[in-house]
Amino acid sequence: MPKQILPSHEELAWFTQVLIRRGFRPVSMVEFRKVFERLVIIPPTPRIGRELGFTFSANGLEVVVWTTFVPEAGKARDQDAGWILIKEGDQVKYFARPVHRTKHYVHRLAWLACIARLRVLDRPTCPSCGAYMDIAMGEVVKSRYWRCRNRVHKQINLPWDINLPVEAKRYLERIRSARRRYRDTLRREGRDEVVIPAVFKRRGWTVGKSENLKR
Ligand SMILES: [Zn+2]
């Protein structure tokens, strides 16, 4: 894996501005403490300081962005990659692929945060009954689609990227094809066994009080 870099103050200021302008707000200390009180979350390794996170809510869904950056320490977590997820209550419906802290880290995290925001902001409604559609898991690891949970009609699914603007689709296509090329290279070199989907090696936090999870 390429060397991890630390985003500069300018990059973080730019990132913060991009997100704030689009209606994200920083996850506050109070909220952070509530999650710990309610769920007794235990990190895999002891952590000092609080990581800078942003949240955006619309249409009953919430986007959360974790930057790995710890402002009070003036540094980032050692090994973590940045994360973007979409939640409904406490249920994580979607984890974007982790963003590693390589050269384009801040830029890529901003793009993916904005794309997740657009998914939530333009959450599709069912073409048949008009209800909000839900995020459902596809058969391929990490794949998602929109599904109507209403059973008064036959099952209706819509593609995950359905309401994204053209620029967002283009950006996703660029990173998806880069990923395909990377995978093909590994396969040609007989190294494909090292590609473990990040979904299986997530941070490893445990929830001490799962009865308090909000569904
Ligand atoms: Zn429906």
mmCIF file with all atom_site columns, C-alpha atoms and ligand atoms in Angstrom:
data_model
loop_
_atom_site.group_PDB
_atom_site.id
_atom_site.type_symbol
_atom_site.label_atom_id
_atom_site.label_alt_id
_atom_site.label_comp_id
_atom_site.label_asym_id
_atom_site.label_entity_id
_atom_site.label_seq_id
_atom_site.pdbx_PDB_ins_code
_atom_site.Cartn_x
_atom_site.Cartn_y
_atom_site.Cartn_z
_atom_site.occupancy
_atom_site.B_iso_or_equiv
_atom_site.pdbx_formal_charge
_atom_site.auth_seq_id
_atom_site.auth_comp_id
_atom_site.auth_asym_id
_atom_site.auth_atom_id
_atom_site.pdbx_PDB_model_num
ATOM   1   C  CA . MET A 1 1   ? 0.000   0.000   0.000   1.00 0.00 ? 1   MET A CA 1
ATOM   2   C  CA . PRO A 1 2   ? 1.313   3.474   -0.829  1.00 0.00 ? 2   PRO A CA 1
ATOM   3   C  CA . LYS A 1 3   ? 2.587   5.587   2.037   1.00 0.00 ? 3   LYS A CA 1
ATOM   4   C  CA . GLN A 1 4   ? -0.145  7.338   3.993   1.00 0.00 ? 4   GLN A CA 1
ATOM   5   C  CA . ILE A 1 5   ? -0.030  11.084  3.871   1.00 0.00 ? 5   ILE A CA 1
ATOM   6   C  CA . LEU A 1 6   ? -1.389  13.635  6.278   1.00 0.00 ? 6   LEU A CA 1
ATOM   7   C  CA . PRO A 1 7   ? -3.742  16.214  4.795   1.00 0.00 ? 7   PRO A CA 1
ATOM   8   C  CA . SER A 1 8   ? -2.426  19.760  5.200   1.00 0.00 ? 8   SER A CA 1
ATOM   9   C  CA . HIS A 1 9   ? -4.340  22.447  7.088   1.00 0.00 ? 9   HIS A CA 1
ATOM   10  C  CA . GLU A 1 10  ? -5.212  24.090  3.779   1.00 0.00 ? 10  GLU A CA 1
ATOM   11  C  CA . GLU A 1 11  ? -6.602  20.857  2.397   1.00 0.00 ? 11  GLU A CA 1
ATOM   12  C  CA . LEU A 1 12  ? -8.684  20.284  5.515   1.00 0.00 ? 12  LEU A CA 1
ATOM   13  C  CA . ALA A 1 13  ? -9.978  23.852  5.456   1.00 0.00 ? 13  ALA A CA 1
ATOM   14  C  CA . TRP A 1 14  ? -10.957 23.366  1.808   1.00 0.00 ? 14  TRP A CA 1
ATOM   15  C  CA . PHE A 1 15  ? -12.625 20.046  2.601   1.00 0.00 ? 15  PHE A CA 1
ATOM   16  C  CA . THR A 1 16  ? -14.547 21.514  5.544   1.00 0.00 ? 16  THR A CA 1
ATOM   17  C  CA . GLN A 1 17  ? -15.725 24.414  3.401   1.00 0.00 ? 17  GLN A CA 1
ATOM   18  C  CA . VAL A 1 18  ? -16.898 22.123  0.589   1.00 0.00 ? 18  VAL A CA 1
ATOM   19  C  CA . LEU A 1 19  ? -18.956 20.064  3.039   1.00 0.00 ? 19  LEU A CA 1
ATOM   20  C  CA . ILE A 1 20  ? -20.363 22.959  5.080   1.00 0.00 ? 20  ILE A CA 1
ATOM   21  C  CA . ARG A 1 21  ? -21.482 24.717  1.903   1.00 0.00 ? 21  ARG A CA 1
ATOM   22  C  CA . ARG A 1 22  ? -23.488 21.651  0.994   1.00 0.00 ? 22  ARG A CA 1
ATOM   23  C  CA . GLY A 1 23  ? -25.265 21.494  4.320   1.00 0.00 ? 23  GLY A CA 1
ATOM   24  C  CA . PHE A 1 24  ? -23.036 19.076  6.230   1.00 0.00 ? 24  PHE A CA 1
ATOM   25  C  CA . ARG A 1 25  ? -22.170 19.978  9.801   1.00 0.00 ? 25  ARG A CA 1
ATOM   26  C  CA . PRO A 1 26  ? -19.417 18.685  12.077  1.00 0.00 ? 26  PRO A CA 1
ATOM   27  C  CA . VAL A 1 27  ? -20.375 15.849  14.416  1.00 0.00 ? 27  VAL A CA 1
ATOM   28  C  CA . SER A 1 28  ? -20.336 17.564  17.813  1.00 0.00 ? 28  SER A CA 1
ATOM   29  C  CA . MET A 1 29  ? -18.683 16.449  21.033  1.00 0.00 ? 29  MET A CA 1
ATOM   30  C  CA . VAL A 1 30  ? -22.095 16.102  22.710  1.00 0.00 ? 30  VAL A CA 1
ATOM   31  C  CA . GLU A 1 31  ? -23.437 13.799  19.999  1.00 0.00 ? 31  GLU A CA 1
ATOM   32  C  CA . PHE A 1 32  ? -20.276 11.785  20.042  1.00 0.00 ? 32  PHE A CA 1
ATOM   33  C  CA . ARG A 1 33  ? -20.619 11.284  23.787  1.00 0.00 ? 33  ARG A CA 1
ATOM   34  C  CA . LYS A 1 34  ? -24.267 10.204  23.427  1.00 0.00 ? 34  LYS A CA 1
ATOM   35  C  CA . VAL A 1 35  ? -23.309 7.420   21.081  1.00 0.00 ? 35  VAL A CA 1
ATOM   36  C  CA . PHE A 1 36  ? -20.784 6.152   23.614  1.00 0.00 ? 36  PHE A CA 1
ATOM   37  C  CA . GLU A 1 37  ? -23.236 6.417   26.515  1.00 0.00 ? 37  GLU A CA 1
ATOM   38  C  CA . ARG A 1 38  ? -26.031 4.740   24.637  1.00 0.00 ? 38  ARG A CA 1
ATOM   39  C  CA . LEU A 1 39  ? -24.137 1.928   22.987  1.00 0.00 ? 39  LEU A CA 1
ATOM   40  C  CA . VAL A 1 40  ? -20.891 1.576   24.980  1.00 0.00 ? 40  VAL A CA 1
ATOM   41  C  CA . ILE A 1 41  ? -18.824 1.384   21.837  1.00 0.00 ? 41  ILE A CA 1
ATOM   42  C  CA . ILE A 1 42  ? -15.420 -0.188  22.249  1.00 0.00 ? 42  ILE A CA 1
ATOM   43  C  CA . PRO A 1 43  ? -12.756 0.613   19.671  1.00 0.00 ? 43  PRO A CA 1
ATOM   44  C  CA . PRO A 1 44  ? -10.289 -2.117  18.616  1.00 0.00 ? 44  PRO A CA 1
ATOM   45  C  CA . THR A 1 45  ? -7.387  -0.121  20.061  1.00 0.00 ? 45  THR A CA 1
ATOM   46  C  CA . PRO A 1 46  ? -7.440  2.696   22.634  1.00 0.00 ? 46  PRO A CA 1
ATOM   47  C  CA . ARG A 1 47  ? -7.857  6.048   20.962  1.00 0.00 ? 47  ARG A CA 1
ATOM   48  C  CA . ILE A 1 48  ? -6.858  9.498   22.050  1.00 0.00 ? 48  ILE A CA 1
ATOM   49  C  CA . GLY A 1 49  ? -8.783  12.523  20.883  1.00 0.00 ? 49  GLY A CA 1
ATOM   50  C  CA . ARG A 1 50  ? -11.778 12.801  18.651  1.00 0.00 ? 50  ARG A CA 1
ATOM   51  C  CA . GLU A 1 51  ? -11.814 12.314  14.946  1.00 0.00 ? 51  GLU A CA 1
ATOM   52  C  CA . LEU A 1 52  ? -13.286 15.048  12.757  1.00 0.00 ? 52  LEU A CA 1
ATOM   53  C  CA . GLY A 1 53  ? -16.582 13.850  11.342  1.00 0.00 ? 53  GLY A CA 1
ATOM   54  C  CA . PHE A 1 54  ? -19.398 15.423  9.336   1.00 0.00 ? 54  PHE A CA 1
ATOM   55  C  CA . THR A 1 55  ? -23.056 14.593  9.059   1.00 0.00 ? 55  THR A CA 1
ATOM   56  C  CA . PHE A 1 56  ? -25.826 15.403  6.601   1.00 0.00 ? 56  PHE A CA 1
ATOM   57  C  CA . SER A 1 57  ? -29.457 14.305  6.922   1.00 0.00 ? 57  SER A CA 1
ATOM   58  C  CA . ALA A 1 58  ? -32.351 14.349  4.487   1.00 0.00 ? 58  ALA A CA 1
ATOM   59  C  CA . ASN A 1 59  ? -35.376 12.173  3.724   1.00 0.00 ? 59  ASN A CA 1
ATOM   60  C  CA . GLY A 1 60  ? -34.851 9.955   6.771   1.00 0.00 ? 60  GLY A CA 1
ATOM   61  C  CA . LEU A 1 61  ? -31.295 9.003   5.843   1.00 0.00 ? 61  LEU A CA 1
ATOM   62  C  CA . GLU A 1 62  ? -28.011 10.295  7.220   1.00 0.00 ? 62  GLU A CA 1
ATOM   63  C  CA . VAL A 1 63  ? -24.594 10.529  5.590   1.00 0.00 ? 63  VAL A CA 1
ATOM   64  C  CA . VAL A 1 64  ? -21.648 10.370  7.987   1.00 0.00 ? 64  VAL A CA 1
ATOM   65  C  CA . VAL A 1 65  ? -18.106 11.155  6.912   1.00 0.00 ? 65  VAL A CA 1
ATOM   66  C  CA . TRP A 1 66  ? -15.123 10.221  9.090   1.00 0.00 ? 66  TRP A CA 1
ATOM   67  C  CA . THR A 1 67  ? -11.934 11.958  8.055   1.00 0.00 ? 67  THR A CA 1
ATOM   68  C  CA . THR A 1 68  ? -9.351  10.134  10.247  1.00 0.00 ? 68  THR A CA 1
ATOM   69  C  CA . PHE A 1 69  ? -8.108  13.579  11.241  1.00 0.00 ? 69  PHE A CA 1
ATOM   70  C  CA . VAL A 1 70  ? -7.871  14.427  14.953  1.00 0.00 ? 70  VAL A CA 1
ATOM   71  C  CA . PRO A 1 71  ? -7.832  18.236  15.161  1.00 0.00 ? 71  PRO A CA 1
ATOM   72  C  CA . GLU A 1 72  ? -6.750  18.524  18.810  1.00 0.00 ? 72  GLU A CA 1
ATOM   73  C  CA . ALA A 1 73  ? -3.755  16.280  18.174  1.00 0.00 ? 73  ALA A CA 1
ATOM   74  C  CA . GLY A 1 74  ? -2.949  18.003  14.862  1.00 0.00 ? 74  GLY A CA 1
ATOM   75  C  CA . LYS A 1 75  ? -2.619  14.609  13.202  1.00 0.00 ? 75  LYS A CA 1
ATOM   76  C  CA . ALA A 1 76  ? -4.516  11.714  11.715  1.00 0.00 ? 76  ALA A CA 1
ATOM   77  C  CA . ARG A 1 77  ? -5.118  8.221   13.021  1.00 0.00 ? 77  ARG A CA 1
ATOM   78  C  CA . ASP A 1 78  ? -2.251  5.960   12.076  1.00 0.00 ? 78  ASP A CA 1
ATOM   79  C  CA . GLN A 1 79  ? -3.818  3.273   9.951   1.00 0.00 ? 79  GLN A CA 1
ATOM   80  C  CA . ASP A 1 80  ? -7.391  4.245   9.375   1.00 0.00 ? 80  ASP A CA 1
ATOM   81  C  CA . ALA A 1 81  ? -8.757  5.168   6.011   1.00 0.00 ? 81  ALA A CA 1
ATOM   82  C  CA . GLY A 1 82  ? -11.521 7.735   5.636   1.00 0.00 ? 82  GLY A CA 1
ATOM   83  C  CA . TRP A 1 83  ? -15.065 6.411   5.717   1.00 0.00 ? 83  TRP A CA 1
ATOM   84  C  CA . ILE A 1 84  ? -18.361 7.492   4.278   1.00 0.00 ? 84  ILE A CA 1
ATOM   85  C  CA . LEU A 1 85  ? -21.524 5.725   5.251   1.00 0.00 ? 85  LEU A CA 1
ATOM   86  C  CA . ILE A 1 86  ? -25.279 6.106   4.936   1.00 0.00 ? 86  ILE A CA 1
ATOM   87  C  CA . LYS A 1 87  ? -27.429 5.267   7.944   1.00 0.00 ? 87  LYS A CA 1
ATOM   88  C  CA . GLU A 1 88  ? -31.091 4.909   8.725   1.00 0.00 ? 88  GLU A CA 1
ATOM   89  C  CA . GLY A 1 89  ? -31.319 5.259   12.507  1.00 0.00 ? 89  GLY A CA 1
ATOM   90  C  CA . ASP A 1 90  ? -28.380 3.213   13.776  1.00 0.00 ? 90  ASP A CA 1
ATOM   91  C  CA . GLN A 1 91  ? -28.518 0.845   10.862  1.00 0.00 ? 91  GLN A CA 1
ATOM   92  C  CA . VAL A 1 92  ? -25.713 1.330   8.414   1.00 0.00 ? 92  VAL A CA 1
ATOM   93  C  CA . LYS A 1 93  ? -27.228 0.770   5.008   1.00 0.00 ? 93  LYS A CA 1
ATOM   94  C  CA . TYR A 1 94  ? -24.182 1.519   2.958   1.00 0.00 ? 94  TYR A CA 1
ATOM   95  C  CA . PHE A 1 95  ? -20.433 1.814   3.453   1.00 0.00 ? 95  PHE A CA 1
ATOM   96  C  CA . ALA A 1 96  ? -18.593 3.461   0.605   1.00 0.00 ? 96  ALA A CA 1
ATOM   97  C  CA . ARG A 1 97  ? -15.213 1.871   -0.045  1.00 0.00 ? 97  ARG A CA 1
ATOM   98  C  CA . PRO A 1 98  ? -12.621 3.196   2.397   1.00 0.00 ? 98  PRO A CA 1
ATOM   99  C  CA . VAL A 1 99  ? -10.572 6.098   1.080   1.00 0.00 ? 99  VAL A CA 1
ATOM   100 C  CA . HIS A 1 100 ? -6.896  5.577   1.798   1.00 0.00 ? 100 HIS A CA 1
ATOM   101 C  CA . ARG A 1 101 ? -4.782  8.546   2.698   1.00 0.00 ? 101 ARG A CA 1
ATOM   102 C  CA . THR A 1 102 ? -2.837  8.712   -0.533  1.00 0.00 ? 102 THR A CA 1
ATOM   103 C  CA . LYS A 1 103 ? -2.133  11.755  -2.693  1.00 0.00 ? 103 LYS A CA 1
ATOM   104 C  CA . HIS A 1 104 ? -5.701  12.554  -3.690  1.00 0.00 ? 104 HIS A CA 1
ATOM   105 C  CA . TYR A 1 105 ? -7.218  11.680  -0.326  1.00 0.00 ? 105 TYR A CA 1
ATOM   106 C  CA . VAL A 1 106 ? -9.013  14.910  0.542   1.00 0.00 ? 106 VAL A CA 1
ATOM   107 C  CA . HIS A 1 107 ? -10.256 15.435  -2.997  1.00 0.00 ? 107 HIS A CA 1
ATOM   108 C  CA . ARG A 1 108 ? -11.625 11.927  -3.299  1.00 0.00 ? 108 ARG A CA 1
ATOM   109 C  CA . LEU A 1 109 ? -13.239 11.990  0.143   1.00 0.00 ? 109 LEU A CA 1
ATOM   110 C  CA . ALA A 1 110 ? -14.966 15.268  -0.787  1.00 0.00 ? 110 ALA A CA 1
ATOM   111 C  CA . TRP A 1 111 ? -16.274 13.840  -4.067  1.00 0.00 ? 111 TRP A CA 1
ATOM   112 C  CA . LEU A 1 112 ? -17.592 10.700  -2.407  1.00 0.00 ? 112 LEU A CA 1
ATOM   113 C  CA . ALA A 1 113 ? -19.162 12.671  0.458   1.00 0.00 ? 113 ALA A CA 1
ATOM   114 C  CA . CYS A 1 114 ? -20.957 14.894  -2.059  1.00 0.00 ? 114 CYS A CA 1
ATOM   115 C  CA . ILE A 1 115 ? -22.139 11.871  -4.030  1.00 0.00 ? 115 ILE A CA 1
ATOM   116 C  CA . ALA A 1 116 ? -23.485 10.203  -0.864  1.00 0.00 ? 116 ALA A CA 1
ATOM   117 C  CA . ARG A 1 117 ? -25.263 13.474  -0.057  1.00 0.00 ? 117 ARG A CA 1
ATOM   118 C  CA . LEU A 1 118 ? -26.910 13.496  -3.486  1.00 0.00 ? 118 LEU A CA 1
ATOM   119 C  CA . ARG A 1 119 ? -28.106 9.912   -3.018  1.00 0.00 ? 119 ARG A CA 1
ATOM   120 C  CA . VAL A 1 120 ? -29.786 10.889  0.264   1.00 0.00 ? 120 VAL A CA 1
ATOM   121 C  CA . LEU A 1 121 ? -31.092 14.237  -0.967  1.00 0.00 ? 121 LEU A CA 1
ATOM   122 C  CA . ASP A 1 122 ? -32.684 12.676  -4.021  1.00 0.00 ? 122 ASP A CA 1
ATOM   123 C  CA . ARG A 1 123 ? -33.734 9.411   -2.352  1.00 0.00 ? 123 ARG A CA 1
ATOM   124 C  CA . PRO A 1 124 ? -36.028 7.815   -4.925  1.00 0.00 ? 124 PRO A CA 1
ATOM   125 C  CA . THR A 1 125 ? -39.720 7.318   -4.301  1.00 0.00 ? 125 THR A CA 1
ATOM   126 C  CA . CYS A 1 126 ? -41.456 4.238   -5.618  1.00 0.00 ? 126 CYS A CA 1
ATOM   127 C  CA . PRO A 1 127 ? -42.839 4.727   -9.144  1.00 0.00 ? 127 PRO A CA 1
ATOM   128 C  CA . SER A 1 128 ? -45.831 2.560   -8.198  1.00 0.00 ? 128 SER A CA 1
ATOM   129 C  CA . CYS A 1 129 ? -46.894 3.510   -4.627  1.00 0.00 ? 129 CYS A CA 1
ATOM   130 C  CA . GLY A 1 130 ? -44.879 6.686   -4.024  1.00 0.00 ? 130 GLY A CA 1
ATOM   131 C  CA . ALA A 1 131 ? -43.200 5.492   -0.789  1.00 0.00 ? 131 ALA A CA 1
ATOM   132 C  CA . TYR A 1 132 ? -39.546 6.184   -0.069  1.00 0.00 ? 132 TYR A CA 1
ATOM   133 C  CA . MET A 1 133 ? -37.402 3.421   -1.476  1.00 0.00 ? 133 MET A CA 1
ATOM   134 C  CA . ASP A 1 134 ? -34.937 1.604   0.790   1.00 0.00 ? 134 ASP A CA 1
ATOM   135 C  CA . ILE A 1 135 ? -31.281 0.823   0.328   1.00 0.00 ? 135 ILE A CA 1
ATOM   136 C  CA . ALA A 1 136 ? -30.952 -2.895  -0.324  1.00 0.00 ? 136 ALA A CA 1
ATOM   137 C  CA . MET A 1 137 ? -27.908 -5.089  -0.615  1.00 0.00 ? 137 MET A CA 1
ATOM   138 C  CA . GLY A 1 138 ? -27.147 -6.588  -4.028  1.00 0.00 ? 138 GLY A CA 1
ATOM   139 C  CA . GLU A 1 139 ? -25.655 -10.019 -4.632  1.00 0.00 ? 139 GLU A CA 1
ATOM   140 C  CA . VAL A 1 140 ? -22.161 -8.771  -5.402  1.00 0.00 ? 140 VAL A CA 1
ATOM   141 C  CA . VAL A 1 141 ? -20.179 -7.652  -2.343  1.00 0.00 ? 141 VAL A CA 1
ATOM   142 C  CA . LYS A 1 142 ? -20.701 -3.927  -1.764  1.00 0.00 ? 142 LYS A CA 1
ATOM   143 C  CA . SER A 1 143 ? -23.343 -3.554  -4.435  1.00 0.00 ? 143 SER A CA 1
ATOM   144 C  CA . ARG A 1 144 ? -26.544 -1.723  -3.573  1.00 0.00 ? 144 ARG A CA 1
ATOM   145 C  CA . TYR A 1 145 ? -29.862 -0.944  -5.192  1.00 0.00 ? 145 TYR A CA 1
ATOM   146 C  CA . TRP A 1 146 ? -33.078 0.842   -4.221  1.00 0.00 ? 146 TRP A CA 1
ATOM   147 C  CA . ARG A 1 147 ? -36.075 -1.300  -3.306  1.00 0.00 ? 147 ARG A CA 1
ATOM   148 C  CA . CYS A 1 148 ? -39.656 -0.532  -2.330  1.00 0.00 ? 148 CYS A CA 1
ATOM   149 C  CA . ARG A 1 149 ? -40.573 -2.386  0.841   1.00 0.00 ? 149 ARG A CA 1
ATOM   150 C  CA . ASN A 1 150 ? -44.282 -2.073  0.125   1.00 0.00 ? 150 ASN A CA 1
ATOM   151 C  CA . ARG A 1 151 ? -45.807 -5.435  -0.742  1.00 0.00 ? 151 ARG A CA 1
ATOM   152 C  CA . VAL A 1 152 ? -49.093 -4.147  -2.173  1.00 0.00 ? 152 VAL A CA 1
ATOM   153 C  CA . HIS A 1 153 ? -47.491 -4.360  -5.603  1.00 0.00 ? 153 HIS A CA 1
ATOM   154 C  CA . LYS A 1 154 ? -44.886 -6.581  -7.213  1.00 0.00 ? 154 LYS A CA 1
ATOM   155 C  CA . GLN A 1 155 ? -41.310 -5.956  -6.068  1.00 0.00 ? 155 GLN A CA 1
ATOM   156 C  CA . ILE A 1 156 ? -39.870 -2.791  -7.542  1.00 0.00 ? 156 ILE A CA 1
ATOM   157 C  CA . ASN A 1 157 ? -36.120 -2.145  -7.676  1.00 0.00 ? 157 ASN A CA 1
ATOM   158 C  CA . LEU A 1 158 ? -34.199 0.793   -9.078  1.00 0.00 ? 158 LEU A CA 1
ATOM   159 C  CA . PRO A 1 159 ? -30.480 1.074   -9.855  1.00 0.00 ? 159 PRO A CA 1
ATOM   160 C  CA . TRP A 1 160 ? -28.292 2.541   -7.083  1.00 0.00 ? 160 TRP A CA 1
ATOM   161 C  CA . ASP A 1 161 ? -27.046 5.449   -9.192  1.00 0.00 ? 161 ASP A CA 1
ATOM   162 C  CA . ILE A 1 162 ? -30.486 6.287   -10.587 1.00 0.00 ? 162 ILE A CA 1
ATOM   163 C  CA . ASN A 1 163 ? -30.816 9.927   -9.528  1.00 0.00 ? 163 ASN A CA 1
ATOM   164 C  CA . LEU A 1 164 ? -27.161 10.952  -9.667  1.00 0.00 ? 164 LEU A CA 1
ATOM   165 C  CA . PRO A 1 165 ? -26.195 13.763  -12.011 1.00 0.00 ? 165 PRO A CA 1
ATOM   166 C  CA . VAL A 1 166 ? -24.013 12.997  -14.996 1.00 0.00 ? 166 VAL A CA 1
ATOM   167 C  CA . GLU A 1 167 ? -20.798 14.410  -13.431 1.00 0.00 ? 167 GLU A CA 1
ATOM   168 C  CA . ALA A 1 168 ? -21.203 12.171  -10.381 1.00 0.00 ? 168 ALA A CA 1
ATOM   169 C  CA . LYS A 1 169 ? -21.774 9.107   -12.574 1.00 0.00 ? 169 LYS A CA 1
ATOM   170 C  CA . ARG A 1 170 ? -18.735 10.007  -14.619 1.00 0.00 ? 170 ARG A CA 1
ATOM   171 C  CA . TYR A 1 171 ? -16.589 10.350  -11.503 1.00 0.00 ? 171 TYR A CA 1
ATOM   172 C  CA . LEU A 1 172 ? -17.788 6.978   -10.173 1.00 0.00 ? 172 LEU A CA 1
ATOM   173 C  CA . GLU A 1 173 ? -17.132 5.355   -13.534 1.00 0.00 ? 173 GLU A CA 1
ATOM   174 C  CA . ARG A 1 174 ? -13.560 6.668   -13.437 1.00 0.00 ? 174 ARG A CA 1
ATOM   175 C  CA . ILE A 1 175 ? -12.813 5.177   -10.030 1.00 0.00 ? 175 ILE A CA 1
ATOM   176 C  CA . ARG A 1 176 ? -14.654 1.961   -10.838 1.00 0.00 ? 176 ARG A CA 1
ATOM   177 C  CA . SER A 1 177 ? -12.648 1.418   -14.008 1.00 0.00 ? 177 SER A CA 1
ATOM   178 C  CA . ALA A 1 178 ? -9.394  2.209   -12.173 1.00 0.00 ? 178 ALA A CA 1
ATOM   179 C  CA . ARG A 1 179 ? -10.374 -0.450  -9.643  1.00 0.00 ? 179 ARG A CA 1
ATOM   180 C  CA . ARG A 1 180 ? -11.108 -2.932  -12.433 1.00 0.00 ? 180 ARG A CA 1
ATOM   181 C  CA . ARG A 1 181 ? -7.720  -2.252  -14.030 1.00 0.00 ? 181 ARG A CA 1
ATOM   182 C  CA . TYR A 1 182 ? -6.000  -2.752  -10.669 1.00 0.00 ? 182 TYR A CA 1
ATOM   183 C  CA . ARG A 1 183 ? -7.831  -6.040  -10.157 1.00 0.00 ? 183 ARG A CA 1
ATOM   184 C  CA . ASP A 1 184 ? -6.946  -7.216  -13.671 1.00 0.00 ? 184 ASP A CA 1
ATOM   185 C  CA . THR A 1 185 ? -3.271  -6.439  -13.053 1.00 0.00 ? 185 THR A CA 1
ATOM   186 C  CA . LEU A 1 186 ? -3.304  -8.436  -9.839  1.00 0.00 ? 186 LEU A CA 1
ATOM   187 C  CA . ARG A 1 187 ? -5.007  -11.321 -11.580 1.00 0.00 ? 187 ARG A CA 1
ATOM   188 C  CA . ARG A 1 188 ? -2.484  -11.317 -14.418 1.00 0.00 ? 188 ARG A CA 1
ATOM   189 C  CA . GLU A 1 189 ? 0.299   -11.435 -11.858 1.00 0.00 ? 189 GLU A CA 1
ATOM   190 C  CA . GLY A 1 190 ? -1.468  -14.214 -9.986  1.00 0.00 ? 190 GLY A CA 1
ATOM   191 C  CA . ARG A 1 191 ? -1.909  -12.082 -6.904  1.00 0.00 ? 191 ARG A CA 1
ATOM   192 C  CA . ASP A 1 192 ? -5.692  -11.822 -6.824  1.00 0.00 ? 192 ASP A CA 1
ATOM   193 C  CA . GLU A 1 193 ? -5.875  -13.727 -3.558  1.00 0.00 ? 193 GLU A CA 1
ATOM   194 C  CA . VAL A 1 194 ? -4.620  -10.612 -1.739  1.00 0.00 ? 194 VAL A CA 1
ATOM   195 C  CA . VAL A 1 195 ? -7.685  -8.592  -2.714  1.00 0.00 ? 195 VAL A CA 1
ATOM   196 C  CA . ILE A 1 196 ? -9.806  -8.896  0.397   1.00 0.00 ? 196 ILE A CA 1
ATOM   197 C  CA . PRO A 1 197 ? -12.854 -6.661  0.139   1.00 0.00 ? 197 PRO A CA 1
ATOM   198 C  CA . ALA A 1 198 ? -12.555 -3.901  2.695   1.00 0.00 ? 198 ALA A CA 1
ATOM   199 C  CA . VAL A 1 199 ? -16.028 -4.799  3.885   1.00 0.00 ? 199 VAL A CA 1
ATOM   200 C  CA . PHE A 1 200 ? -14.507 -7.864  5.588   1.00 0.00 ? 200 PHE A CA 1
ATOM   201 C  CA . LYS A 1 201 ? -11.732 -6.036  7.371   1.00 0.00 ? 201 LYS A CA 1
ATOM   202 C  CA . ARG A 1 202 ? -13.618 -3.098  8.728   1.00 0.00 ? 202 ARG A CA 1
ATOM   203 C  CA . ARG A 1 203 ? -12.315 -1.279  11.773  1.00 0.00 ? 203 ARG A CA 1
ATOM   204 C  CA . GLY A 1 204 ? -13.563 -3.910  14.200  1.00 0.00 ? 204 GLY A CA 1
ATOM   205 C  CA . TRP A 1 205 ? -15.408 -1.752  16.703  1.00 0.00 ? 205 TRP A CA 1
ATOM   206 C  CA . THR A 1 206 ? -17.751 -3.652  18.960  1.00 0.00 ? 206 THR A CA 1
ATOM   207 C  CA . VAL A 1 207 ? -21.043 -2.444  20.390  1.00 0.00 ? 207 VAL A CA 1
ATOM   208 C  CA . GLY A 1 208 ? -21.377 -3.206  24.095  1.00 0.00 ? 208 GLY A CA 1
ATOM   209 C  CA . LYS A 1 209 ? -25.060 -2.308  24.256  1.00 0.00 ? 209 LYS A CA 1
ATOM   210 C  CA . SER A 1 210 ? -26.696 -3.486  21.094  1.00 0.00 ? 210 SER A CA 1
ATOM   211 C  CA . GLU A 1 211 ? -30.143 -3.352  22.750  1.00 0.00 ? 211 GLU A CA 1
ATOM   212 C  CA . ASN A 1 212 ? -29.961 0.444   22.454  1.00 0.00 ? 212 ASN A CA 1
ATOM   213 C  CA . LEU A 1 213 ? -29.477 0.439   18.702  1.00 0.00 ? 213 LEU A CA 1
ATOM   214 C  CA . LYS A 1 214 ? -32.061 2.544   16.938  1.00 0.00 ? 214 LYS A CA 1
ATOM   215 C  CA . ARG A 1 215 ? -33.884 0.854   14.084  1.00 0.00 ? 215 ARG A CA 1
HETATM 216 ZN ZN . ZN  B 2 .   ? -43.911 0.883   -3.861  1.00 0.00 ? 1   ZN  B ZN 1
#
